[in-house]
């Protein structure tokens, strides 16, 4: 799974063979667990979504909800390029994300909503920003960074503008 | 062309036949001008990009550069769903945007940069925001609105957060 995550994160058009090679196992071993490349892609996407969700849940326990919210936002945007690439490879293969990936996605949104509420209570995010538009911003920043192939510096400057819009008015 | 713009803006997977029917002409007439559906898609995409560029150039002549900048930003995001759909249909057909579409895209970016500079001089947009990150925001807001299929109200609330981040600090 780690090999698959590496390979597909870099080049979603890679073959199952490439995955097996990096994992140092025979291709038969990969196919014993995943009947098709689509199944393998789905498993990798689910793993990525679960990791992001777990990071959100971990940050939700933070004593400092403001930085926790912004750290999570930054992390999702930074990692979006490979996650989106995998999701798009699935779509191109004619497959929708399976139930497990959708469940991980739901868990991620819930955890993000929790981080937002806590950051608002702490006065780090304006109280009048609601989940739908803040989530839309997260998706937009992720897709924008990916589509425009932003270098990290421009990405961080874009995020700084977004964060200023999310902070309470003075 | 108007028929093609309507048809592909709504459903990029539509056939050349659908375009001909809406235009009230025979399919032979369409194929006389555009040898393939890909050529027709390219022409429609170019037309859309040219319209957006022309709108930017028109707004650049405004006496009130602040509202002109934000109006243009809002318009691009609002119209992005169908434009992106056409661009993606082209990619799916294995074609890149042709030279004319790229030229229109370049003209659009230049005009947007002019609107940004004028809005900054007028004090409506913070002076420390540079074109790369502001353009990334425009792309992100457009892609976010499209990917999340935002209703107009949520889209406007998302834009309001972005605009607050772009306004000068007080």
mmCIF file of C-alpha atoms in Angstrom:
data_model
loop_
_atom_site.group_PDB
_atom_site.id
_atom_site.type_symbol
_atom_site.label_atom_id
_atom_site.label_comp_id
_atom_site.label_asym_id
_atom_site.label_seq_id
_atom_site.Cartn_x
_atom_site.Cartn_y
_atom_site.Cartn_z
ATOM 1 C CA UNK A 1 0.000 0.000 0.000
ATOM 2 C CA UNK A 2 2.874 2.393 0.758
ATOM 3 C CA UNK A 3 4.402 1.614 -2.621
ATOM 4 C CA UNK A 4 1.055 2.132 -4.352
ATOM 5 C CA UNK A 5 0.566 5.437 -2.537
ATOM 6 C CA UNK A 6 4.031 6.613 -3.630
ATOM 7 C CA UNK A 7 3.665 5.461 -7.224
ATOM 8 C CA UNK A 8 0.142 6.742 -7.865
ATOM 9 C CA UNK A 9 0.767 9.943 -5.915
ATOM 10 C CA UNK A 10 3.558 10.750 -8.370
ATOM 11 C CA UNK A 11 2.010 9.405 -11.573
ATOM 12 C CA UNK A 12 -1.585 8.169 -11.473
ATOM 13 C CA UNK A 13 -1.188 6.635 -14.921
ATOM 14 C CA UNK A 14 1.451 4.206 -13.567
ATOM 15 C CA UNK A 15 0.897 0.483 -13.910
ATOM 16 C CA UNK A 16 0.248 -2.142 -11.253
ATOM 17 C CA UNK A 17 3.603 -3.549 -12.371
ATOM 18 C CA UNK A 18 5.349 -0.353 -11.235
ATOM 19 C CA UNK A 19 3.673 -0.685 -7.846
ATOM 20 C CA UNK A 20 4.765 -4.306 -7.478
ATOM 21 C CA UNK A 21 8.340 -3.414 -8.461
ATOM 22 C CA UNK A 22 8.602 -0.650 -5.860
ATOM 23 C CA UNK A 23 7.037 -2.871 -3.204
ATOM 24 C CA UNK A 24 9.568 -5.586 -4.076
ATOM 25 C CA UNK A 25 6.862 -8.206 -4.621
ATOM 26 C CA UNK A 26 5.633 -10.089 -7.658
ATOM 27 C CA UNK A 27 2.691 -8.684 -9.593
ATOM 28 C CA UNK A 28 0.772 -11.853 -8.687
ATOM 29 C CA UNK A 29 0.974 -10.797 -5.037
ATOM 30 C CA UNK A 30 -0.555 -7.402 -5.828
ATOM 31 C CA UNK A 31 -3.364 -8.983 -7.865
ATOM 32 C CA UNK A 32 -4.067 -11.466 -5.059
ATOM 33 C CA UNK A 33 -5.138 -8.483 -2.924
ATOM 34 C CA UNK A 34 -6.519 -6.197 -5.620
ATOM 35 C CA UNK A 35 -8.224 -7.768 -8.617
ATOM 36 C CA UNK A 36 -7.877 -4.657 -10.780
ATOM 37 C CA UNK A 37 -5.876 -1.461 -10.904
ATOM 38 C CA UNK A 38 -9.127 0.380 -10.127
ATOM 39 C CA UNK A 39 -9.448 -1.492 -6.819
ATOM 40 C CA UNK A 40 -5.867 -0.615 -5.960
ATOM 41 C CA UNK A 41 -6.459 3.070 -6.807
ATOM 42 C CA UNK A 42 -9.565 3.066 -4.601
ATOM 43 C CA UNK A 43 -7.647 1.568 -1.703
ATOM 44 C CA UNK A 44 -4.933 4.225 -2.070
ATOM 45 C CA UNK A 45 -7.479 7.057 -2.220
ATOM 46 C CA UNK A 46 -9.244 5.729 0.884
ATOM 47 C CA UNK A 47 -5.935 5.515 2.737
ATOM 48 C CA UNK A 48 -5.133 9.154 1.868
ATOM 49 C CA UNK A 49 -8.560 10.385 2.958
ATOM 50 C CA UNK A 50 -8.339 8.409 6.195
ATOM 51 C CA UNK A 51 -4.937 9.882 6.956
ATOM 52 C CA UNK A 52 -6.276 13.411 6.433
ATOM 53 C CA UNK A 53 -9.304 12.651 8.608
ATOM 54 C CA UNK A 54 -7.084 11.212 11.360
ATOM 55 C CA UNK A 55 -4.902 14.327 11.227
ATOM 56 C CA UNK A 56 -8.023 16.474 11.684
ATOM 57 C CA UNK A 57 -9.162 14.372 14.646
ATOM 58 C CA UNK A 58 -5.699 14.606 16.185
ATOM 59 C CA UNK A 59 -5.632 18.403 15.750
ATOM 60 C CA UNK A 60 -9.149 18.611 17.223
ATOM 61 C CA UNK A 61 -7.603 17.659 20.573
ATOM 62 C CA UNK A 62 -5.229 20.631 20.416
ATOM 63 C CA UNK A 63 -5.166 23.258 23.189
ATOM 64 C CA UNK A 64 -4.820 25.960 20.562
ATOM 65 C CA UNK A 65 -7.759 25.679 18.126
ATOM 66 C CA UNK A 66 -6.792 28.683 15.947
ATOM 67 C CA UNK A 67 -3.402 27.398 14.786
ATOM 68 C CA UNK A 68 -4.845 23.862 14.610
ATOM 69 C CA UNK A 69 -7.499 24.990 12.109
ATOM 70 C CA UNK A 70 -5.050 26.875 9.882
ATOM 71 C CA UNK A 71 -2.463 24.092 10.069
ATOM 72 C CA UNK A 72 -5.018 21.572 8.882
ATOM 73 C CA UNK A 73 -6.182 23.843 6.046
ATOM 74 C CA UNK A 74 -2.583 24.304 4.859
ATOM 75 C CA UNK A 75 -1.872 20.604 5.040
ATOM 76 C CA UNK A 76 -4.923 19.639 2.967
ATOM 77 C CA UNK A 77 -4.029 22.171 0.263
ATOM 78 C CA UNK A 78 -0.360 21.095 0.211
ATOM 79 C CA UNK A 79 -1.237 17.437 -0.198
ATOM 80 C CA UNK A 80 -4.100 17.920 -2.603
ATOM 81 C CA UNK A 81 -2.140 17.516 -5.838
ATOM 82 C CA UNK A 82 -1.506 13.786 -5.448
ATOM 83 C CA UNK A 83 -4.899 13.082 -3.848
ATOM 84 C CA UNK A 84 -6.717 14.815 -6.699
ATOM 85 C CA UNK A 85 -4.576 13.014 -9.252
ATOM 86 C CA UNK A 86 -5.621 9.670 -7.791
ATOM 87 C CA UNK A 87 -9.292 10.687 -7.674
ATOM 88 C CA UNK A 88 -9.092 11.793 -11.304
ATOM 89 C CA UNK A 89 -7.387 8.578 -12.386
ATOM 90 C CA UNK A 90 -10.328 6.734 -10.836
ATOM 91 C CA UNK A 91 -12.832 8.910 -12.672
ATOM 92 C CA UNK A 92 -10.899 8.425 -15.914
ATOM 93 C CA UNK A 93 -11.083 4.650 -15.318
ATOM 94 C CA UNK A 94 -14.861 5.069 -15.194
ATOM 95 C CA UNK A 95 -15.056 4.277 -11.472
ATOM 96 C CA UNK A 96 -16.577 6.423 -8.752
ATOM 97 C CA UNK A 97 -14.973 6.456 -5.325
ATOM 98 C CA UNK A 98 -16.206 3.415 -3.428
ATOM 99 C CA UNK A 99 -18.121 3.383 -0.132
ATOM 100 C CA UNK A 100 -14.973 3.295 2.018
ATOM 101 C CA UNK A 101 -13.474 6.349 0.331
ATOM 102 C CA UNK A 102 -16.798 8.202 0.632
ATOM 103 C CA UNK A 103 -17.029 7.309 4.319
ATOM 104 C CA UNK A 104 -13.482 8.602 4.907
ATOM 105 C CA UNK A 105 -14.434 11.786 3.026
ATOM 106 C CA UNK A 106 -17.477 12.270 5.268
ATOM 107 C CA UNK A 107 -15.356 11.714 8.380
ATOM 108 C CA UNK A 108 -12.863 14.294 7.096
ATOM 109 C CA UNK A 109 -15.590 16.914 6.530
ATOM 110 C CA UNK A 110 -17.031 16.332 10.007
ATOM 111 C CA UNK A 111 -13.626 16.673 11.627
ATOM 112 C CA UNK A 112 -12.945 19.845 9.613
ATOM 113 C CA UNK A 113 -16.269 21.277 10.767
ATOM 114 C CA UNK A 114 -15.223 20.554 14.365
ATOM 115 C CA UNK A 115 -11.908 22.351 13.868
ATOM 116 C CA UNK A 116 -13.743 25.350 12.385
ATOM 117 C CA UNK A 117 -16.208 25.624 15.269
ATOM 118 C CA UNK A 118 -13.425 25.385 17.866
ATOM 119 C CA UNK A 119 -11.356 28.046 16.044
ATOM 120 C CA UNK A 120 -14.395 30.331 15.963
ATOM 121 C CA UNK A 121 -15.039 29.852 19.682
ATOM 122 C CA UNK A 122 -11.412 30.742 20.334
ATOM 123 C CA UNK A 123 -11.876 33.950 18.299
ATOM 124 C CA UNK A 124 -9.307 32.912 15.668
ATOM 125 C CA UNK A 125 -11.843 32.633 12.821
ATOM 126 C CA UNK A 126 -14.712 35.061 12.250
ATOM 127 C CA UNK A 127 -17.989 33.830 13.701
ATOM 128 C CA UNK A 128 -20.081 34.671 10.626
ATOM 129 C CA UNK A 129 -18.211 32.263 8.312
ATOM 130 C CA UNK A 130 -20.221 29.084 7.914
ATOM 131 C CA UNK A 131 -19.098 25.599 7.026
ATOM 132 C CA UNK A 132 -20.400 25.481 3.408
ATOM 133 C CA UNK A 133 -18.409 28.513 2.230
ATOM 134 C CA UNK A 134 -15.337 27.697 4.339
ATOM 135 C CA UNK A 135 -15.338 24.170 2.950
ATOM 136 C CA UNK A 136 -15.769 25.604 -0.556
ATOM 137 C CA UNK A 137 -12.668 27.723 0.099
ATOM 138 C CA UNK A 138 -10.729 24.616 1.141
ATOM 139 C CA UNK A 139 -11.768 22.776 -2.029
ATOM 140 C CA UNK A 140 -11.070 25.846 -4.161
ATOM 141 C CA UNK A 141 -7.625 26.454 -2.693
ATOM 142 C CA UNK A 142 -6.776 22.757 -3.184
ATOM 143 C CA UNK A 143 -7.982 22.679 -6.775
ATOM 144 C CA UNK A 144 -6.480 26.049 -7.603
ATOM 145 C CA UNK A 145 -3.072 25.018 -6.260
ATOM 146 C CA UNK A 146 -3.239 21.818 -8.281
ATOM 147 C CA UNK A 147 -4.629 23.240 -11.538
ATOM 148 C CA UNK A 148 -2.194 26.143 -11.603
ATOM 149 C CA UNK A 149 0.725 23.893 -10.451
ATOM 150 C CA UNK A 150 1.608 26.562 -7.895
ATOM 151 C CA UNK A 151 5.088 26.659 -6.451
ATOM 152 C CA UNK A 152 5.026 26.426 -2.620
ATOM 153 C CA UNK A 153 5.782 30.131 -2.177
ATOM 154 C CA UNK A 154 2.877 31.335 -4.329
ATOM 155 C CA UNK A 155 0.626 28.750 -2.666
ATOM 156 C CA UNK A 156 1.531 30.097 0.768
ATOM 157 C CA UNK A 157 0.912 33.681 -0.376
ATOM 158 C CA UNK A 158 -2.500 32.650 -1.737
ATOM 159 C CA UNK A 159 -3.282 30.941 1.579
ATOM 160 C CA UNK A 160 -2.205 34.058 3.512
ATOM 161 C CA UNK A 161 -4.813 36.083 1.566
ATOM 162 C CA UNK A 162 -7.481 33.470 2.304
ATOM 163 C CA UNK A 163 -6.567 33.350 5.996
ATOM 164 C CA UNK A 164 -6.766 37.125 6.301
ATOM 165 C CA UNK A 165 -10.319 36.902 4.934
ATOM 166 C CA UNK A 166 -11.177 34.253 7.519
ATOM 167 C CA UNK A 167 -9.838 36.153 10.514
ATOM 168 C CA UNK A 168 -12.217 38.278 12.583
ATOM 169 C CA UNK A 169 -12.768 41.868 11.392
ATOM 170 C CA UNK A 170 -11.186 44.490 13.632
ATOM 171 C CA UNK B 1 -21.571 29.195 -32.703
ATOM 172 C CA UNK B 2 -24.262 30.479 -30.315
ATOM 173 C CA UNK B 3 -25.999 27.102 -30.492
ATOM 174 C CA UNK B 4 -22.714 25.284 -29.883
ATOM 175 C CA UNK B 5 -21.935 27.543 -26.936
ATOM 176 C CA UNK B 6 -25.372 26.826 -25.415
ATOM 177 C CA UNK B 7 -25.267 23.088 -26.005
ATOM 178 C CA UNK B 8 -21.689 22.466 -24.834
ATOM 179 C CA UNK B 9 -22.024 24.911 -21.933
ATOM 180 C CA UNK B 10 -24.874 22.766 -20.612
ATOM 181 C CA UNK B 11 -23.574 19.322 -21.522
ATOM 182 C CA UNK B 12 -20.071 19.033 -22.947
ATOM 183 C CA UNK B 13 -20.711 15.424 -23.912
ATOM 184 C CA UNK B 14 -23.432 16.517 -26.371
ATOM 185 C CA UNK B 15 -23.109 15.573 -30.014
ATOM 186 C CA UNK B 16 -22.486 17.753 -33.049
ATOM 187 C CA UNK B 17 -25.967 16.608 -34.094
ATOM 188 C CA UNK B 18 -27.460 18.330 -31.022
ATOM 189 C CA UNK B 19 -25.655 21.533 -31.967
ATOM 190 C CA UNK B 20 -26.957 21.391 -35.540
ATOM 191 C CA UNK B 21 -30.514 20.758 -34.337
ATOM 192 C CA UNK B 22 -30.486 23.761 -31.988
ATOM 193 C CA UNK B 23 -28.930 25.961 -34.665
ATOM 194 C CA UNK B 24 -31.649 24.836 -37.076
ATOM 195 C CA UNK B 25 -29.144 23.741 -39.712
ATOM 196 C CA UNK B 26 -28.166 20.388 -41.157
ATOM 197 C CA UNK B 27 -25.233 18.537 -39.650
ATOM 198 C CA UNK B 28 -23.463 18.831 -43.031
ATOM 199 C CA UNK B 29 -23.431 22.608 -42.530
ATOM 200 C CA UNK B 30 -21.742 22.252 -39.141
ATOM 201 C CA UNK B 31 -19.134 19.851 -40.516
ATOM 202 C CA UNK B 32 -18.448 22.211 -43.457
ATOM 203 C CA UNK B 33 -17.100 24.706 -40.880
ATOM 204 C CA UNK B 34 -15.707 22.326 -38.264
ATOM 205 C CA UNK B 35 -14.242 19.028 -39.461
ATOM 206 C CA UNK B 36 -14.502 17.395 -36.037
ATOM 207 C CA UNK B 37 -16.324 17.906 -32.745
ATOM 208 C CA UNK B 38 -12.922 18.742 -31.216
ATOM 209 C CA UNK B 39 -12.556 21.698 -33.613
ATOM 210 C CA UNK B 40 -16.035 22.886 -32.693
ATOM 211 C CA UNK B 41 -15.255 22.589 -28.950
ATOM 212 C CA UNK B 42 -12.056 24.577 -29.467
ATOM 213 C CA UNK B 43 -13.917 27.325 -31.275
ATOM 214 C CA UNK B 44 -16.492 27.515 -28.464
ATOM 215 C CA UNK B 45 -13.790 27.658 -25.778
ATOM 216 C CA UNK B 46 -11.954 30.417 -27.674
ATOM 217 C CA UNK B 47 -15.187 32.397 -27.985
ATOM 218 C CA UNK B 48 -15.804 32.138 -24.225
ATOM 219 C CA UNK B 49 -12.263 33.196 -23.343
ATOM 220 C CA UNK B 50 -12.436 36.119 -25.791
ATOM 221 C CA UNK B 51 -15.707 37.278 -24.261
ATOM 222 C CA UNK B 52 -14.186 37.224 -20.769
ATOM 223 C CA UNK B 53 -11.100 39.069 -22.023
ATOM 224 C CA UNK B 54 -13.277 41.690 -23.752
ATOM 225 C CA UNK B 55 -15.254 42.175 -20.540
ATOM 226 C CA UNK B 56 -11.987 42.760 -18.646
ATOM 227 C CA UNK B 57 -10.828 45.291 -21.245
ATOM 228 C CA UNK B 58 -14.200 47.048 -21.063
ATOM 229 C CA UNK B 59 -14.058 47.192 -17.242
ATOM 230 C CA UNK B 60 -10.472 48.464 -17.435
ATOM 231 C CA UNK B 61 -11.901 51.702 -18.806
ATOM 232 C CA UNK B 62 -14.096 52.163 -15.724
ATOM 233 C CA UNK B 63 -13.848 55.291 -13.541
ATOM 234 C CA UNK B 64 -14.190 53.106 -10.460
ATOM 235 C CA UNK B 65 -11.394 50.494 -10.517
ATOM 236 C CA UNK B 66 -12.286 48.845 -7.173
ATOM 237 C CA UNK B 67 -15.795 47.694 -8.092
ATOM 238 C CA UNK B 68 -14.586 46.909 -11.628
ATOM 239 C CA UNK B 69 -12.005 44.448 -10.271
ATOM 240 C CA UNK B 70 -14.447 42.689 -7.939
ATOM 241 C CA UNK B 71 -17.185 42.607 -10.587
ATOM 242 C CA UNK B 72 -14.842 40.921 -13.031
ATOM 243 C CA UNK B 73 -13.679 38.390 -10.415
ATOM 244 C CA UNK B 74 -17.293 37.507 -9.589
ATOM 245 C CA UNK B 75 -18.220 37.174 -13.243
ATOM 246 C CA UNK B 76 -15.347 34.807 -14.036
ATOM 247 C CA UNK B 77 -16.226 32.567 -11.079
ATOM 248 C CA UNK B 78 -19.941 32.578 -11.944
ATOM 249 C CA UNK B 79 -19.316 31.558 -15.539
ATOM 250 C CA UNK B 80 -16.558 29.095 -14.827
ATOM 251 C CA UNK B 81 -18.703 25.960 -14.633
ATOM 252 C CA UNK B 82 -19.521 25.816 -18.334
ATOM 253 C CA UNK B 83 -16.116 27.095 -19.459
ATOM 254 C CA UNK B 84 -14.314 24.443 -17.397
ATOM 255 C CA UNK B 85 -16.690 21.784 -18.692
ATOM 256 C CA UNK B 86 -15.755 22.677 -22.268
ATOM 257 C CA UNK B 87 -12.039 22.742 -21.451
ATOM 258 C CA UNK B 88 -12.342 19.333 -19.796
ATOM 259 C CA UNK B 89 -14.291 17.881 -22.710
ATOM 260 C CA UNK B 90 -11.394 18.960 -24.928
ATOM 261 C CA UNK B 91 -8.850 17.329 -22.615
ATOM 262 C CA UNK B 92 -10.951 14.171 -22.501
ATOM 263 C CA UNK B 93 -10.963 14.177 -26.318
ATOM 264 C CA UNK B 94 -7.164 14.149 -26.109
ATOM 265 C CA UNK B 95 -6.826 17.684 -27.500
ATOM 266 C CA UNK B 96 -5.056 20.613 -25.880
ATOM 267 C CA UNK B 97 -6.513 24.090 -26.290
ATOM 268 C CA UNK B 98 -5.358 25.427 -29.644
ATOM 269 C CA UNK B 99 -3.298 28.551 -30.289
ATOM 270 C CA UNK B 100 -6.343 30.849 -30.542
ATOM 271 C CA UNK B 101 -7.744 29.722 -27.178
ATOM 272 C CA UNK B 102 -4.312 30.113 -25.576
ATOM 273 C CA UNK B 103 -3.957 33.590 -27.058
ATOM 274 C CA UNK B 104 -7.381 34.561 -25.661
ATOM 275 C CA UNK B 105 -6.342 33.139 -22.283
ATOM 276 C CA UNK B 106 -3.169 35.227 -22.310
ATOM 277 C CA UNK B 107 -5.158 38.350 -23.216
ATOM 278 C CA UNK B 108 -7.536 37.611 -20.344
ATOM 279 C CA UNK B 109 -4.703 37.287 -17.808
ATOM 280 C CA UNK B 110 -3.113 40.531 -18.994
ATOM 281 C CA UNK B 111 -6.408 42.387 -18.726
ATOM 282 C CA UNK B 112 -6.995 40.908 -15.245
ATOM 283 C CA UNK B 113 -3.540 42.062 -14.188
ATOM 284 C CA UNK B 114 -4.445 45.574 -15.402
ATOM 285 C CA UNK B 115 -7.678 45.534 -13.377
ATOM 286 C CA UNK B 116 -5.736 44.412 -10.281
ATOM 287 C CA UNK B 117 -3.115 47.152 -10.583
ATOM 288 C CA UNK B 118 -5.779 49.836 -11.069
ATOM 289 C CA UNK B 119 -7.771 48.569 -8.051
ATOM 290 C CA UNK B 120 -4.602 48.643 -5.941
ATOM 291 C CA UNK B 121 -3.799 52.214 -7.021
ATOM 292 C CA UNK B 122 -7.329 53.191 -6.046
ATOM 293 C CA UNK B 123 -6.790 51.636 -2.595
ATOM 294 C CA UNK B 124 -9.543 49.031 -3.076
ATOM 295 C CA UNK B 125 -7.174 46.029 -3.052
ATOM 296 C CA UNK B 126 -4.180 45.662 -0.719
ATOM 297 C CA UNK B 127 -0.924 46.728 -2.322
ATOM 298 C CA UNK B 128 1.053 43.674 -1.127
ATOM 299 C CA UNK B 129 -1.073 41.166 -3.065
ATOM 300 C CA UNK B 130 0.721 40.155 -6.248
ATOM 301 C CA UNK B 131 -0.658 38.836 -9.494
ATOM 302 C CA UNK B 132 0.457 35.168 -9.126
ATOM 303 C CA UNK B 133 -1.405 34.588 -5.863
ATOM 304 C CA UNK B 134 -4.410 36.720 -6.834
ATOM 305 C CA UNK B 135 -4.706 34.830 -10.107
ATOM 306 C CA UNK B 136 -4.363 31.551 -8.171
ATOM 307 C CA UNK B 137 -7.290 32.710 -6.020
ATOM 308 C CA UNK B 138 -9.359 33.388 -9.143
ATOM 309 C CA UNK B 139 -8.601 29.925 -10.531
ATOM 310 C CA UNK B 140 -9.224 28.320 -7.134
ATOM 311 C CA UNK B 141 -12.553 30.070 -6.579
ATOM 312 C CA UNK B 142 -13.637 29.075 -10.101
ATOM 313 C CA UNK B 143 -12.624 25.445 -9.684
ATOM 314 C CA UNK B 144 -13.985 25.239 -6.157
ATOM 315 C CA UNK B 145 -17.372 26.606 -7.221
ATOM 316 C CA UNK B 146 -17.476 24.105 -10.080
ATOM 317 C CA UNK B 147 -16.176 21.026 -8.246
ATOM 318 C CA UNK B 148 -18.451 21.529 -5.249
ATOM 319 C CA UNK B 149 -21.399 22.519 -7.500
ATOM 320 C CA UNK B 150 -22.018 25.503 -5.210
ATOM 321 C CA UNK B 151 -25.413 27.145 -5.162
ATOM 322 C CA UNK B 152 -25.157 30.888 -5.971
ATOM 323 C CA UNK B 153 -25.671 31.925 -2.341
ATOM 324 C CA UNK B 154 -22.806 29.806 -0.975
ATOM 325 C CA UNK B 155 -20.647 30.912 -3.899
ATOM 326 C CA UNK B 156 -21.285 34.573 -3.042
ATOM 327 C CA UNK B 157 -20.508 33.942 0.641
ATOM 328 C CA UNK B 158 -17.260 32.244 -0.348
ATOM 329 C CA UNK B 159 -16.390 35.215 -2.577
ATOM 330 C CA UNK B 160 -17.170 37.642 0.262
ATOM 331 C CA UNK B 161 -14.555 35.870 2.428
ATOM 332 C CA UNK B 162 -12.001 36.054 -0.402
ATOM 333 C CA UNK B 163 -12.734 39.731 -1.033
ATOM 334 C CA UNK B 164 -12.280 40.565 2.648
ATOM 335 C CA UNK B 165 -8.852 38.973 2.443
ATOM 336 C CA UNK B 166 -8.010 41.081 -0.619
ATOM 337 C CA UNK B 167 -9.073 44.402 0.876
ATOM 338 C CA UNK B 168 -6.459 46.627 2.536
ATOM 339 C CA UNK B 169 -5.753 45.963 6.223
ATOM 340 C CA UNK B 170 -7.047 48.669 8.517
#
